[in-house]
Amino acid sequence: MTQGRFDRLFIGGEWVTPLDGGVRGSIDPSTGQPWTDVAYGGVADIDRAVAAAGAAFEGPWRRMPGWERAALLRRFADLYAAHVEELAQVESRDNGRAIRESRLDVGMHAQYYHWFASLADKLDGRTIPMDASVHAFTSRVPAGVVGTITPWNVPLMAAAWKLGPALAAGCTVVLKPAEQTPASSLALARLFEEAGFPPGVVNVVPGDGPTAGAHLVAHPDVDKIAFTGEGATAKTILKTGADTLKRFSFELGGKAPHIIFADADVDQALNAATGSAWTLCGQSCALGSRVLVERPVYDRVVEEFRRRAARVRVGMPLDPATHMGPQAHAEQLAKTLRYIDIGRDEGAELVTGGGRVDNDGLRDGYFVQPTAFAGVRADMRIAQEEIFGPVAALIPFDGEEEAIAIANGTPYGLTAGLWTGDVGRAHRVAARIEAGMVWVNTYRYIRWSTPYGGMKASGWGRENGIEALDSYLETKTTVISTTGTFPDPYLQ
Ligand code: ADP
């Protein structure tokens, strides 16, 4: 495939035209216009991708020693590192993320693949002491063919978090990126091809969720689905996959509490809290969309949100000066604006922002102002429901108990942050927060080695860290008799 073109699917090591999908324009959210043609697969394309992944699993891949898989992954990771700029540009064109953010994000991904490569030849088991008549041991075997379904906010990061452990574990993959942002995953496929992965180990088929995605989930030859997206989609996926009893891992939404105690270094807390409210135009489940502020410093924090919002440069994604690009697609723009209206109707006080950006040059794109509401009560919809736009809810509280109650008072449990100068309080509060990841005096510190995932409605399983391998491996126990004898049960 020619560099920079995305009008073919990557199946079985070949670039093929869709059988029953088609080629459509992918929309640039900063203009509302298509920027490139992309191949979308249909049901027949998913069938052949799954067949290719199945053949690769039964063929070279599951028999390849871990150190050889590791060497391939490392070669791929080096290629990835050499293509950061190109990948970041494609991602920003497709999802509108400010290029300065995409460069930082994509710049870290190679290390995810390197780190999982380093585990590929260390998947050892245990010996289990029984008695002298048997030798019992476990081994860890790959789950099989994995369907990875990724979202539109961070397509390359979601792919790294899934393909790194899946390939290290010895699984083969069909990657279906979100229909809104398919291009970067096809760019990724070119690097897998160049790295020399055996045909069919990685297949990339963009497609629509309810057709291609649902078919991947229902497919009897897919052993596991690794999904990142909305909770409502996860429930549909569970039902679709129920008949085949496949394995699932889910990374779902969040409504993270970002708690600022009065004894904190409030300036530092504000750097993190404003950044994590508006990064990625608010489109990440890890962001601190609920800012819980202890009452003595509440007015100061509200005022700083107002002041700092004025410094945010909303602009074209590929402009290096831009802090915040547009929402990634038109439906998300509509959703964010709807929630801003809901916030006003609920009686929250609009501190800053609150609408589309209407400047020349940005008018046709899906741009929203960085927004914050003050006077938010914990039971308001803007404090309970995931908006996925640049809308911070600033909630006042009095004391630790109330902070913890508010923090835990949503269905979600993905991430949380807290700022305090009291080390005892840091431990007390962190221990009681219901979230898969808690940051103290920092925020969004996420790396390859730190397990990430949700409690409650925020997901099943963990990505990153050694734990990520668990969901791509089965534990097999083997018991071998040392005597070779077995008593006849019917002798007497
Ligand atoms: P959002 O609602 O924020 O757009 P989704 O959870 O719908 O996010 O999308 C995440 C991923 O799930 C995308 O790749 C999308 O194509 C896919 N998807 C959506 N609906 C289904 C479905 N019914 N079955 C399988 N995948 C789906």
Short mmCIF file of C-alpha atoms and ligand atoms in Angstrom, two decimals:
data_model
loop_
_atom_site.label_atom_id
_atom_site.label_comp_id
_atom_site.label_asym_id
_atom_site.label_seq_id
_atom_site.Cartn_x
_atom_site.Cartn_y
_atom_site.Cartn_z
CA MET A 1 0.00 0.00 0.00
CA THR A 2 1.21 3.48 -0.84
CA GLN A 3 2.28 5.58 2.13
CA GLY A 4 -0.46 7.88 3.29
CA ARG A 5 -3.33 5.96 1.67
CA PHE A 6 -5.96 4.20 3.72
CA ASP A 7 -8.30 2.74 1.10
CA ARG A 8 -7.46 -0.92 1.68
CA LEU A 9 -7.96 -3.32 4.56
CA PHE A 10 -5.02 -5.25 6.00
CA ILE A 11 -5.97 -8.92 6.11
CA GLY A 12 -3.72 -11.98 6.07
CA GLY A 13 -0.68 -9.83 5.34
CA GLU A 14 -2.23 -8.29 2.21
CA TRP A 15 -3.82 -4.96 1.38
CA VAL A 16 -7.27 -5.83 0.03
CA THR A 17 -10.36 -3.97 -1.14
CA PRO A 18 -13.46 -4.49 0.99
CA LEU A 19 -15.74 -7.34 -0.09
CA ASP A 20 -18.95 -6.01 1.37
CA GLY A 21 -17.94 -2.75 3.05
CA GLY A 22 -16.82 0.18 0.95
CA VAL A 23 -14.55 3.18 0.74
CA ARG A 24 -15.74 6.36 2.46
CA GLY A 25 -14.31 9.68 3.42
CA SER A 26 -13.07 10.05 7.00
CA ILE A 27 -14.14 13.40 8.43
CA ASP A 28 -11.63 15.97 9.68
CA PRO A 29 -13.42 17.36 12.75
CA SER A 30 -11.70 20.71 12.42
CA THR A 31 -13.43 21.36 9.08
CA GLY A 32 -16.36 18.93 9.04
CA GLN A 33 -15.08 17.73 5.62
CA PRO A 34 -13.58 14.39 4.55
CA TRP A 35 -9.77 14.47 4.52
CA THR A 36 -8.95 11.00 3.16
CA ASP A 37 -10.62 7.90 1.76
CA VAL A 38 -10.74 4.95 4.09
CA ALA A 39 -11.64 1.30 3.52
CA TYR A 40 -14.44 0.03 5.75
CA GLY A 41 -14.96 -3.70 6.08
CA GLY A 42 -18.28 -5.49 6.24
CA VAL A 43 -19.32 -8.87 7.59
CA ALA A 44 -17.52 -10.83 4.85
CA ASP A 45 -14.34 -8.88 5.52
CA ILE A 46 -14.51 -9.67 9.23
CA ASP A 47 -14.98 -13.34 8.28
CA ARG A 48 -11.82 -13.42 6.23
CA ALA A 49 -9.85 -11.46 8.84
CA VAL A 50 -10.91 -13.92 11.54
CA ALA A 51 -9.99 -16.83 9.24
CA ALA A 52 -6.55 -15.27 8.64
CA ALA A 53 -6.03 -14.71 12.37
CA GLY A 54 -7.13 -18.30 13.10
CA ALA A 55 -4.73 -19.72 10.51
CA ALA A 56 -1.86 -17.59 11.83
CA PHE A 57 -2.59 -18.72 15.39
CA GLU A 58 -2.64 -22.40 14.49
CA GLY A 59 0.29 -21.94 12.12
CA PRO A 60 3.46 -20.13 13.05
CA TRP A 61 2.43 -17.92 15.90
CA ARG A 62 1.48 -20.15 18.80
CA ARG A 63 4.50 -22.37 18.13
CA MET A 64 6.96 -19.51 17.87
CA PRO A 65 9.19 -19.29 20.95
CA GLY A 66 8.51 -16.28 23.14
CA TRP A 67 11.91 -14.75 22.45
CA GLU A 68 11.18 -14.72 18.71
CA ARG A 69 7.83 -13.02 19.28
CA ALA A 70 9.69 -10.57 21.50
CA ALA A 71 12.23 -9.83 18.76
CA LEU A 72 9.44 -9.06 16.27
CA LEU A 73 7.67 -6.83 18.77
CA ARG A 74 10.90 -4.95 19.43
CA ARG A 75 11.50 -4.46 15.72
CA PHE A 76 7.97 -3.13 15.44
CA ALA A 77 8.48 -0.84 18.46
CA ASP A 78 11.62 0.63 16.89
CA LEU A 79 9.72 1.30 13.66
CA TYR A 80 6.94 2.87 15.70
CA ALA A 81 9.42 5.18 17.41
CA ALA A 82 10.79 6.20 14.01
CA HIS A 83 7.28 7.06 12.75
CA VAL A 84 5.93 9.03 15.71
CA GLU A 85 5.50 12.25 13.77
CA GLU A 86 3.62 10.60 10.90
CA LEU A 87 1.38 8.63 13.26
CA ALA A 88 0.67 11.70 15.40
CA GLN A 89 -0.29 13.70 12.32
CA VAL A 90 -2.68 11.03 11.07
CA GLU A 91 -4.26 10.70 14.52
CA SER A 92 -4.72 14.48 14.82
CA ARG A 93 -6.24 14.72 11.35
CA ASP A 94 -8.72 12.00 12.19
CA ASN A 95 -9.73 12.85 15.76
CA GLY A 96 -8.82 16.54 16.00
CA ARG A 97 -6.44 16.19 18.91
CA ALA A 98 -3.99 19.07 19.21
CA ILE A 99 -0.73 17.93 17.61
CA ARG A 100 1.28 18.93 20.69
CA GLU A 101 -0.77 16.40 22.68
CA SER A 102 -0.67 13.72 19.97
CA ARG A 103 3.12 13.97 19.76
CA LEU A 104 3.49 13.46 23.50
CA ASP A 105 0.99 10.60 23.58
CA VAL A 106 2.16 8.76 20.45
CA GLY A 107 5.74 9.40 21.51
CA MET A 108 5.24 7.07 24.48
CA HIS A 109 3.62 4.15 22.66
CA ALA A 110 6.77 2.42 21.41
CA GLN A 111 7.71 1.86 25.04
CA TYR A 112 4.45 -0.02 25.63
CA TYR A 113 5.38 -2.47 22.88
CA HIS A 114 8.97 -2.74 24.15
CA TRP A 115 7.78 -3.43 27.66
CA PHE A 116 5.40 -6.19 26.60
CA ALA A 117 8.09 -7.60 24.30
CA SER A 118 10.24 -7.99 27.39
CA LEU A 119 7.57 -10.21 28.96
CA ALA A 120 6.94 -12.43 25.92
CA ASP A 121 9.62 -14.96 26.91
CA LYS A 122 8.86 -14.92 30.62
CA LEU A 123 5.41 -16.49 30.66
CA ASP A 124 6.34 -19.19 33.08
CA GLY A 125 4.08 -21.22 35.35
CA ARG A 126 4.28 -22.79 38.80
CA THR A 127 5.07 -26.21 40.08
CA ILE A 128 2.51 -27.29 42.62
CA PRO A 129 3.65 -29.54 45.45
CA MET A 130 1.21 -32.44 45.85
CA ASP A 131 2.67 -35.79 46.87
CA ALA A 132 5.32 -38.07 45.47
CA SER A 133 2.86 -39.83 43.13
CA VAL A 134 2.25 -36.81 40.90
CA HIS A 135 4.04 -33.85 39.38
CA ALA A 136 1.62 -30.91 38.95
CA PHE A 137 2.46 -27.75 37.12
CA THR A 138 0.81 -24.83 35.36
CA SER A 139 1.61 -23.30 32.04
CA ARG A 140 0.24 -20.16 30.48
CA VAL A 141 -1.20 -20.55 27.01
CA PRO A 142 -2.54 -17.85 24.68
CA ALA A 143 -6.30 -17.22 24.64
CA GLY A 144 -6.36 -17.51 20.83
CA VAL A 145 -7.85 -15.10 18.30
CA VAL A 146 -8.57 -11.71 19.87
CA GLY A 147 -10.96 -9.11 18.49
CA THR A 148 -9.84 -5.66 19.64
CA ILE A 149 -12.44 -2.93 19.36
CA THR A 150 -11.07 0.54 19.96
CA PRO A 151 -12.57 4.01 20.47
CA TRP A 152 -12.18 7.28 18.57
CA ASN A 153 -10.52 9.41 21.27
CA VAL A 154 -7.16 7.61 21.47
CA PRO A 155 -7.07 4.97 18.70
CA LEU A 156 -3.32 4.36 18.73
CA MET A 157 -3.02 4.30 22.51
CA ALA A 158 -5.94 1.87 22.82
CA ALA A 159 -4.30 -0.31 20.17
CA ALA A 160 -0.95 -0.28 22.02
CA TRP A 161 -2.60 -1.23 25.29
CA LYS A 162 -4.25 -4.24 23.64
CA LEU A 163 -1.88 -5.41 20.93
CA GLY A 164 1.21 -5.21 23.16
CA PRO A 165 0.01 -7.81 25.69
CA ALA A 166 -2.01 -9.81 23.14
CA LEU A 167 0.97 -10.39 20.85
CA ALA A 168 3.36 -10.95 23.75
CA ALA A 169 0.97 -13.61 25.03
CA GLY A 170 0.94 -15.36 21.65
CA CYS A 171 -2.55 -14.36 20.52
CA THR A 172 -3.40 -13.18 17.02
CA VAL A 173 -5.51 -10.09 16.47
CA VAL A 174 -8.27 -8.54 14.40
CA LEU A 175 -8.21 -4.82 15.18
CA LYS A 176 -11.41 -2.89 14.45
CA PRO A 177 -10.93 0.82 15.08
CA ALA A 178 -13.85 3.19 15.55
CA GLU A 179 -15.61 4.26 12.37
CA GLN A 180 -14.88 7.95 13.09
CA THR A 181 -11.08 7.50 13.36
CA PRO A 182 -9.88 4.54 11.30
CA ALA A 183 -6.81 5.93 9.52
CA SER A 184 -4.14 5.69 12.22
CA SER A 185 -4.84 1.98 12.76
CA LEU A 186 -4.21 1.35 9.05
CA ALA A 187 -0.96 3.32 9.37
CA LEU A 188 -0.12 0.98 12.25
CA ALA A 189 -0.77 -2.03 10.01
CA ARG A 190 1.92 -0.80 7.62
CA LEU A 191 4.44 -0.96 10.46
CA PHE A 192 3.41 -4.50 11.41
CA GLU A 193 3.90 -5.45 7.76
CA GLU A 194 7.31 -3.79 7.64
CA ALA A 195 8.41 -5.40 10.90
CA GLY A 196 7.89 -8.80 9.27
CA PHE A 197 5.09 -10.26 11.37
CA PRO A 198 3.77 -13.49 9.82
CA PRO A 199 0.66 -12.87 7.68
CA GLY A 200 -2.57 -12.90 9.68
CA VAL A 201 -1.03 -12.28 13.11
CA VAL A 202 -2.34 -8.69 12.97
CA ASN A 203 -5.30 -7.77 10.77
CA VAL A 204 -6.81 -4.29 10.65
CA VAL A 205 -10.40 -3.87 9.49
CA PRO A 206 -12.09 -0.51 10.08
CA GLY A 207 -15.84 -0.87 10.13
CA ASP A 208 -19.09 0.24 11.67
CA GLY A 209 -19.79 -0.89 15.22
CA PRO A 210 -23.27 -2.40 14.76
CA THR A 211 -22.24 -4.42 11.64
CA ALA A 212 -18.52 -5.21 11.46
CA GLY A 213 -18.00 -4.78 15.22
CA ALA A 214 -21.02 -6.87 16.16
CA HIS A 215 -20.00 -9.61 13.72
CA LEU A 216 -16.53 -9.77 15.24
CA VAL A 217 -18.10 -10.12 18.68
CA ALA A 218 -20.53 -12.84 17.57
CA HIS A 219 -17.95 -14.80 15.58
CA PRO A 220 -17.52 -18.34 16.96
CA ASP A 221 -13.82 -18.40 16.01
CA VAL A 222 -12.97 -15.31 18.05
CA ASP A 223 -11.89 -16.35 21.54
CA LYS A 224 -11.76 -12.99 23.24
CA ILE A 225 -12.92 -9.42 22.79
CA ALA A 226 -10.85 -6.56 24.21
CA PHE A 227 -13.01 -3.45 24.12
CA THR A 228 -12.64 0.20 25.03
CA GLY A 229 -15.71 2.40 24.73
CA GLU A 230 -19.00 3.25 26.34
CA GLY A 231 -20.74 1.16 28.99
CA ALA A 232 -23.92 0.96 26.90
CA THR A 233 -21.93 -0.51 23.99
CA ALA A 234 -20.26 -2.98 26.36
CA LYS A 235 -23.68 -4.25 27.49
CA THR A 236 -24.69 -4.81 23.85
CA ILE A 237 -21.38 -6.56 23.20
CA LEU A 238 -21.88 -8.85 26.20
CA LYS A 239 -25.27 -9.91 24.88
CA THR A 240 -23.93 -10.40 21.34
CA GLY A 241 -21.05 -12.49 22.62
CA ALA A 242 -23.08 -14.53 25.10
CA ASP A 243 -23.85 -17.37 22.68
CA THR A 244 -20.19 -18.09 22.11
CA LEU A 245 -19.15 -17.63 25.76
CA LYS A 246 -16.01 -15.82 24.76
CA ARG A 247 -13.76 -13.89 27.12
CA PHE A 248 -14.15 -10.15 27.54
CA SER A 249 -12.12 -7.29 28.89
CA PHE A 250 -13.74 -3.88 29.06
CA GLU A 251 -12.26 -0.44 29.61
CA LEU A 252 -15.33 1.77 29.95
CA GLY A 253 -16.19 5.26 31.06
CA GLY A 254 -15.29 7.38 34.04
CA LYS A 255 -16.38 10.42 35.97
CA ALA A 256 -13.20 10.85 37.91
CA PRO A 257 -13.14 12.86 41.13
CA HIS A 258 -10.19 15.20 41.37
CA ILE A 259 -10.12 16.22 45.02
CA ILE A 260 -8.34 19.36 46.21
CA PHE A 261 -7.99 19.68 50.00
CA ALA A 262 -7.33 23.11 51.48
CA ASP A 263 -3.97 21.89 52.82
CA ALA A 264 -2.71 21.10 49.29
CA ASP A 265 -0.30 23.05 47.13
CA VAL A 266 -3.26 24.62 45.35
CA ASP A 267 -1.24 26.07 42.45
CA GLN A 268 0.09 22.64 41.55
CA ALA A 269 -3.37 21.16 41.97
CA LEU A 270 -4.76 23.78 39.62
CA ASN A 271 -2.19 22.95 36.94
CA ALA A 272 -3.37 19.36 37.04
CA ALA A 273 -7.07 20.06 37.49
CA THR A 274 -7.43 22.54 34.63
CA GLY A 275 -5.25 20.41 32.37
CA SER A 276 -7.14 17.25 33.11
CA ALA A 277 -10.50 18.96 32.59
CA TRP A 278 -9.66 20.16 29.09
CA THR A 279 -6.94 17.85 27.74
CA LEU A 280 -8.02 15.97 24.62
CA CYS A 281 -10.98 18.36 24.49
CA GLY A 282 -12.36 16.46 27.48
CA GLN A 283 -12.54 13.20 25.56
CA SER A 284 -10.82 10.76 27.87
CA CYS A 285 -12.31 8.53 30.52
CA ALA A 286 -9.35 9.21 32.85
CA LEU A 287 -9.86 12.97 33.04
CA GLY A 288 -10.85 14.63 36.28
CA SER A 289 -14.20 15.92 35.11
CA ARG A 290 -15.45 16.39 38.71
CA VAL A 291 -13.25 18.78 40.63
CA LEU A 292 -14.05 18.45 44.34
CA VAL A 293 -12.73 21.45 46.25
CA GLU A 294 -12.60 21.96 50.01
CA ARG A 295 -14.58 25.06 50.89
CA PRO A 296 -11.77 27.31 52.21
CA VAL A 297 -10.08 27.26 48.77
CA TYR A 298 -13.22 26.88 46.63
CA ASP A 299 -13.55 30.51 45.47
CA ARG A 300 -9.86 30.65 44.59
CA VAL A 301 -10.14 27.50 42.47
CA VAL A 302 -13.26 28.78 40.69
CA GLU A 303 -11.54 32.07 39.91
CA GLU A 304 -8.44 30.28 38.63
CA PHE A 305 -10.54 28.10 36.31
CA ARG A 306 -12.02 31.29 34.86
CA ARG A 307 -8.62 32.93 34.51
CA ARG A 308 -6.83 29.94 33.04
CA ALA A 309 -9.59 29.13 30.53
CA ALA A 310 -8.80 32.45 28.87
CA ARG A 311 -5.26 31.18 28.25
CA VAL A 312 -6.36 28.02 26.44
CA ARG A 313 -5.69 28.39 22.73
CA VAL A 314 -8.47 26.61 20.88
CA GLY A 315 -7.41 26.10 17.28
CA MET A 316 -6.61 23.91 14.33
CA PRO A 317 -5.21 20.56 15.48
CA LEU A 318 -2.06 20.63 13.36
CA ASP A 319 -1.04 24.10 14.52
CA PRO A 320 1.72 23.52 17.10
CA ALA A 321 0.49 26.52 19.09
CA THR A 322 -2.96 24.96 19.62
CA HIS A 323 -3.76 23.70 23.11
CA MET A 324 -7.21 22.28 22.38
CA GLY A 325 -8.65 21.02 19.10
CA PRO A 326 -12.26 20.27 18.26
CA GLN A 327 -14.50 17.49 19.49
CA ALA A 328 -13.73 14.40 17.47
CA HIS A 329 -17.09 14.12 15.70
CA ALA A 330 -20.41 15.87 15.25
CA GLU A 331 -22.39 13.63 17.62
CA GLN A 332 -19.93 14.28 20.43
CA LEU A 333 -20.18 18.01 19.80
CA ALA A 334 -23.98 17.79 20.07
CA LYS A 335 -23.69 15.73 23.26
CA THR A 336 -21.36 18.23 24.92
CA LEU A 337 -23.58 21.18 24.02
CA ARG A 338 -26.61 19.26 25.35
CA TYR A 339 -24.88 18.72 28.69
CA ILE A 340 -23.91 22.38 28.90
CA ASP A 341 -27.62 23.19 28.54
CA ILE A 342 -28.45 20.59 31.18
CA GLY A 343 -25.95 22.21 33.57
CA ARG A 344 -27.55 25.61 33.08
CA ASP A 345 -31.05 24.15 33.55
CA GLU A 346 -29.95 22.38 36.73
CA GLY A 347 -28.93 25.74 38.17
CA ALA A 348 -25.15 25.37 38.05
CA GLU A 349 -23.27 28.62 37.55
CA LEU A 350 -21.37 28.89 34.28
CA VAL A 351 -17.89 30.13 35.19
CA THR A 352 -16.38 30.13 31.73
CA GLY A 353 -17.05 28.85 28.20
CA GLY A 354 -20.44 27.33 27.54
CA GLY A 355 -20.69 27.20 23.77
CA ARG A 356 -19.17 26.60 20.36
CA VAL A 357 -16.19 28.56 19.14
CA ASP A 358 -17.37 30.92 16.48
CA ASN A 359 -14.10 32.43 15.24
CA ASP A 360 -13.32 32.74 11.55
CA GLY A 361 -11.59 29.60 10.41
CA LEU A 362 -13.02 27.47 13.21
CA ARG A 363 -16.72 27.98 12.59
CA ASP A 364 -17.20 24.83 10.47
CA GLY A 365 -15.34 22.54 12.85
CA TYR A 366 -16.61 20.91 16.04
CA PHE A 367 -14.90 23.35 18.42
CA VAL A 368 -16.17 24.03 21.95
CA GLN A 369 -14.89 26.53 24.50
CA PRO A 370 -13.15 25.22 27.60
CA THR A 371 -16.01 25.23 30.07
CA ALA A 372 -16.48 25.07 33.83
CA PHE A 373 -19.51 25.13 36.10
CA ALA A 374 -19.39 26.22 39.74
CA GLY A 375 -21.93 25.60 42.47
CA VAL A 376 -22.36 22.05 41.23
CA ARG A 377 -24.17 19.62 43.53
CA ALA A 378 -23.02 16.02 43.52
CA ASP A 379 -26.42 14.77 42.39
CA MET A 380 -26.66 16.97 39.30
CA ARG A 381 -26.53 15.18 35.98
CA ILE A 382 -23.39 17.11 34.98
CA ALA A 383 -21.73 15.63 38.08
CA GLN A 384 -23.04 12.10 37.53
CA GLU A 385 -22.95 11.38 33.81
CA GLU A 386 -19.97 11.15 31.51
CA ILE A 387 -20.01 14.16 29.16
CA PHE A 388 -16.74 13.50 27.29
CA GLY A 389 -16.36 17.19 26.48
CA PRO A 390 -14.25 19.98 28.01
CA VAL A 391 -16.71 20.63 30.82
CA ALA A 392 -15.48 20.71 34.43
CA ALA A 393 -17.94 20.44 37.33
CA LEU A 394 -16.54 22.28 40.37
CA ILE A 395 -18.12 20.80 43.51
CA PRO A 396 -17.50 22.27 47.00
CA PHE A 397 -17.12 19.98 50.02
CA ASP A 398 -16.44 20.12 53.76
CA GLY A 399 -13.92 17.62 55.16
CA GLU A 400 -12.70 14.16 54.30
CA GLU A 401 -15.91 12.21 54.88
CA GLU A 402 -17.91 14.35 52.50
CA ALA A 403 -15.12 14.26 49.89
CA ILE A 404 -15.06 10.45 49.97
CA ALA A 405 -18.85 10.19 49.81
CA ILE A 406 -19.03 12.47 46.78
CA ALA A 407 -16.04 10.79 45.12
CA ASN A 408 -17.65 7.35 45.41
CA GLY A 409 -21.15 8.57 44.61
CA THR A 410 -21.31 7.70 40.90
CA PRO A 411 -21.61 4.34 39.14
CA TYR A 412 -18.05 4.76 37.81
CA GLY A 413 -14.72 3.78 39.38
CA LEU A 414 -11.90 4.23 36.90
CA THR A 415 -9.49 6.89 38.17
CA ALA A 416 -9.29 9.52 40.92
CA GLY A 417 -6.90 12.21 42.04
CA LEU A 418 -6.33 13.88 45.37
CA TRP A 419 -4.20 16.79 46.46
CA THR A 420 -3.14 17.21 50.06
CA GLY A 421 -0.09 18.18 52.10
CA ASP A 422 -0.93 15.61 54.78
CA VAL A 423 0.59 12.21 54.10
CA GLY A 424 -1.74 10.47 56.54
CA ARG A 425 -4.75 11.95 54.79
CA ALA A 426 -3.32 10.88 51.42
CA HIS A 427 -3.28 7.26 52.58
CA ARG A 428 -6.64 7.41 54.38
CA VAL A 429 -8.52 8.91 51.47
CA ALA A 430 -6.76 6.95 48.70
CA ALA A 431 -7.58 3.70 50.49
CA ARG A 432 -11.30 4.48 50.56
CA ILE A 433 -11.77 5.72 47.01
CA GLU A 434 -13.46 3.23 44.74
CA ALA A 435 -11.30 3.49 41.64
CA GLY A 436 -8.86 1.27 39.78
CA MET A 437 -6.20 3.98 39.89
CA VAL A 438 -5.67 6.79 42.41
CA TRP A 439 -3.13 9.58 41.97
CA VAL A 440 -1.87 11.64 44.91
CA ASN A 441 -0.38 15.07 44.21
CA THR A 442 -0.15 14.22 40.52
CA TYR A 443 -2.64 13.32 37.83
CA ARG A 444 -2.89 11.04 34.78
CA TYR A 445 0.41 9.39 35.43
CA ILE A 446 -0.20 6.32 33.26
CA ARG A 447 2.55 4.06 31.97
CA TRP A 448 3.07 0.60 30.44
CA SER A 449 3.98 -0.88 33.82
CA THR A 450 1.12 0.55 35.93
CA PRO A 451 -2.11 -1.52 35.81
CA TYR A 452 -5.04 0.52 34.58
CA GLY A 453 -8.73 -0.33 34.58
CA GLY A 454 -12.03 0.19 36.24
CA MET A 455 -13.98 -0.85 39.28
CA LYS A 456 -17.79 -0.75 39.27
CA ALA A 457 -19.27 0.35 35.92
CA SER A 458 -15.86 1.38 34.59
CA GLY A 459 -14.83 -2.02 33.34
CA TRP A 460 -13.55 -5.54 33.68
CA GLY A 461 -9.89 -6.47 33.80
CA ARG A 462 -6.72 -4.41 33.71
CA GLU A 463 -4.64 -3.04 30.89
CA ASN A 464 -0.91 -2.29 31.24
CA GLY A 465 1.29 -3.83 33.91
CA ILE A 466 1.93 -7.54 34.26
CA GLU A 467 -1.78 -7.92 35.01
CA ALA A 468 -2.64 -7.03 31.41
CA LEU A 469 -1.28 -10.38 30.26
CA ASP A 470 -3.82 -12.24 32.37
CA SER A 471 -6.69 -11.50 30.05
CA TYR A 472 -4.81 -12.82 27.00
CA LEU A 473 -3.67 -16.04 28.65
CA GLU A 474 -5.33 -19.17 29.98
CA THR A 475 -3.78 -21.03 32.88
CA LYS A 476 -3.46 -24.71 32.10
CA THR A 477 -2.76 -27.20 34.86
CA THR A 478 -1.06 -30.48 34.00
CA VAL A 479 -0.86 -33.35 36.49
CA ILE A 480 1.51 -36.20 35.63
CA SER A 481 1.66 -39.42 37.61
CA THR A 482 5.15 -40.45 38.62
CA THR A 483 4.08 -44.08 39.07
CA GLY A 484 1.87 -44.69 36.02
CA THR A 485 -0.49 -46.78 38.13
CA PHE A 486 -4.20 -46.24 38.66
CA PRO A 487 -6.29 -48.42 41.02
CA ASP A 488 -9.17 -50.41 39.50
CA PRO A 489 -12.25 -48.92 41.22
CA TYR A 490 -14.34 -52.07 40.67
CA LEU A 491 -11.95 -54.69 41.94
CA GLN A 492 -13.68 -55.25 45.27
P1 ADP B 1 -19.04 6.12 21.49
O1 ADP B 1 -20.47 5.82 21.85
O2 ADP B 1 -18.37 6.99 22.45
O3 ADP B 1 -18.87 6.48 20.05
P2 ADP B 1 -18.70 3.34 21.38
O4 ADP B 1 -18.63 2.59 22.65
O5 ADP B 1 -19.99 3.27 20.63
O6 ADP B 1 -18.25 4.79 21.68
O7 ADP B 1 -17.57 2.90 20.37
C1 ADP B 1 -16.39 2.24 20.71
C2 ADP B 1 -16.12 1.15 19.70
O8 ADP B 1 -17.19 0.22 19.76
C3 ADP B 1 -16.06 1.61 18.23
O9 ADP B 1 -15.01 0.90 17.59
C4 ADP B 1 -17.40 1.19 17.69
O10 ADP B 1 -17.37 0.93 16.29
C5 ADP B 1 -17.64 -0.09 18.45
N1 ADP B 1 -19.04 -0.52 18.52
C6 ADP B 1 -20.14 0.25 18.59
N2 ADP B 1 -21.26 -0.51 18.63
C7 ADP B 1 -20.85 -1.80 18.60
C8 ADP B 1 -21.51 -3.06 18.61
N3 ADP B 1 -22.84 -3.15 18.68
N4 ADP B 1 -20.77 -4.20 18.58
C9 ADP B 1 -19.42 -4.12 18.52
N5 ADP B 1 -18.74 -2.97 18.49
C10 ADP B 1 -19.43 -1.82 18.53
#
